[in-house]
């Protein structure tokens, strides 16, 4: 959970077999996913998480990125990442 993922959403969906990284919920993909997408990327863990249970579109600064790249910009993170005490300050 240290680096910002450079993979596209399509690559992540394939790697995760169309499932949420947190709970395994099926993620919508395909032609209509741009209108009814049910997932968001977590830049802390580098995967896709469902918006039903695991991602609330929260943004946090990622400590690794602050230290290595002076990146102070808040990035999208999952609920699991938010509950991780490392992201709270």
CSV table of C-alpha atoms in Angstrom, one decimal:
chain,number,residue,atom,x,y,z
A,1,UNK,CA,0.0,0.0,0.0
A,2,UNK,CA,2.8,2.4,-0.6
A,3,UNK,CA,2.8,3.5,-4.3
A,4,UNK,CA,0.2,5.1,-6.4
A,5,UNK,CA,-1.0,2.4,-8.9
A,6,UNK,CA,0.0,3.1,-12.4
A,7,UNK,CA,-2.4,0.4,-13.7
A,8,UNK,CA,-5.5,1.4,-15.5
A,9,UNK,CA,-8.9,0.5,-14.1
A,10,UNK,CA,-9.3,-2.1,-16.8
A,11,UNK,CA,-6.0,-3.7,-15.8
A,12,UNK,CA,-7.0,-3.7,-12.1
A,13,UNK,CA,-10.4,-5.2,-12.9
A,14,UNK,CA,-8.7,-8.0,-14.8
A,15,UNK,CA,-6.2,-8.6,-12.0
A,16,UNK,CA,-8.9,-8.6,-9.4
A,17,UNK,CA,-11.1,-10.8,-11.5
A,18,UNK,CA,-13.9,-8.2,-11.4
A,19,UNK,CA,-14.2,-8.2,-7.6
A,20,UNK,CA,-13.8,-5.6,-4.9
A,21,UNK,CA,-10.4,-5.8,-3.2
A,22,UNK,CA,-12.0,-5.4,0.2
A,23,UNK,CA,-15.1,-7.6,0.2
A,24,UNK,CA,-15.3,-9.5,-3.1
A,25,UNK,CA,-18.4,-7.7,-4.3
A,26,UNK,CA,-18.7,-7.9,-8.2
A,27,UNK,CA,-17.6,-4.7,-9.8
A,28,UNK,CA,-19.4,-3.4,-12.9
A,29,UNK,CA,-17.3,-3.1,-16.0
A,30,UNK,CA,-18.0,-2.7,-19.7
A,31,UNK,CA,-19.8,-0.3,-21.9
A,32,UNK,CA,-22.0,1.2,-19.3
A,33,UNK,CA,-19.5,1.3,-16.4
A,34,UNK,CA,-18.7,4.9,-17.1
A,35,UNK,CA,-22.3,5.8,-16.2
A,36,UNK,CA,-23.0,3.3,-13.5
A,37,UNK,CA,-19.6,2.4,-12.1
A,38,UNK,CA,-19.8,0.9,-8.7
A,39,UNK,CA,-16.1,1.2,-7.7
A,40,UNK,CA,-13.4,3.7,-6.9
A,41,UNK,CA,-9.7,3.3,-6.8
A,42,UNK,CA,-7.8,3.2,-3.5
A,43,UNK,CA,-4.5,4.9,-4.0
A,44,UNK,CA,-3.1,3.5,-0.7
A,45,UNK,CA,-3.7,-0.1,-1.5
A,46,UNK,CA,-3.5,0.2,-5.3
A,47,UNK,CA,-6.7,-1.6,-6.1
A,48,UNK,CA,-10.4,-1.1,-6.8
A,49,UNK,CA,-13.0,-1.1,-4.0
A,50,UNK,CA,-16.8,-1.2,-4.3
A,51,UNK,CA,-18.7,2.0,-3.4
A,52,UNK,CA,-21.4,-0.1,-1.7
A,53,UNK,CA,-19.3,-1.2,1.3
A,54,UNK,CA,-15.7,-0.4,1.0
A,55,UNK,CA,-15.2,3.1,-0.6
A,56,UNK,CA,-16.8,6.3,0.4
A,57,UNK,CA,-14.8,8.6,-1.9
A,58,UNK,CA,-12.7,9.8,1.0
A,59,UNK,CA,-9.3,11.5,0.3
A,60,UNK,CA,-6.2,11.3,2.4
A,61,UNK,CA,-2.5,12.2,2.0
A,62,UNK,CA,-0.5,9.1,1.7
A,63,UNK,CA,2.6,9.0,4.0
A,64,UNK,CA,4.9,7.1,1.6
A,65,UNK,CA,4.1,9.6,-1.2
A,66,UNK,CA,4.8,12.5,1.1
A,67,UNK,CA,8.2,11.1,2.1
A,68,UNK,CA,9.4,9.8,-1.3
A,69,UNK,CA,7.9,12.3,-3.7
A,70,UNK,CA,6.8,15.4,-1.6
A,71,UNK,CA,3.3,14.6,-2.8
A,72,UNK,CA,1.0,16.3,-0.3
A,73,UNK,CA,-2.1,16.0,-2.5
A,74,UNK,CA,-4.9,14.0,-0.9
A,75,UNK,CA,-5.7,10.8,-3.0
A,76,UNK,CA,-8.8,8.6,-3.0
A,77,UNK,CA,-8.6,5.9,-0.4
A,78,UNK,CA,-10.9,3.0,0.7
A,79,UNK,CA,-12.6,2.8,4.1
A,80,UNK,CA,-10.0,0.1,5.1
A,81,UNK,CA,-7.2,2.6,4.4
A,82,UNK,CA,-9.0,5.3,6.3
A,83,UNK,CA,-9.4,3.0,9.3
A,84,UNK,CA,-5.6,2.3,9.1
A,85,UNK,CA,-4.1,4.5,11.8
A,86,UNK,CA,-1.2,5.4,9.5
A,87,UNK,CA,-3.4,7.7,7.5
A,88,UNK,CA,-4.7,9.6,10.5
A,89,UNK,CA,-2.8,12.6,11.8
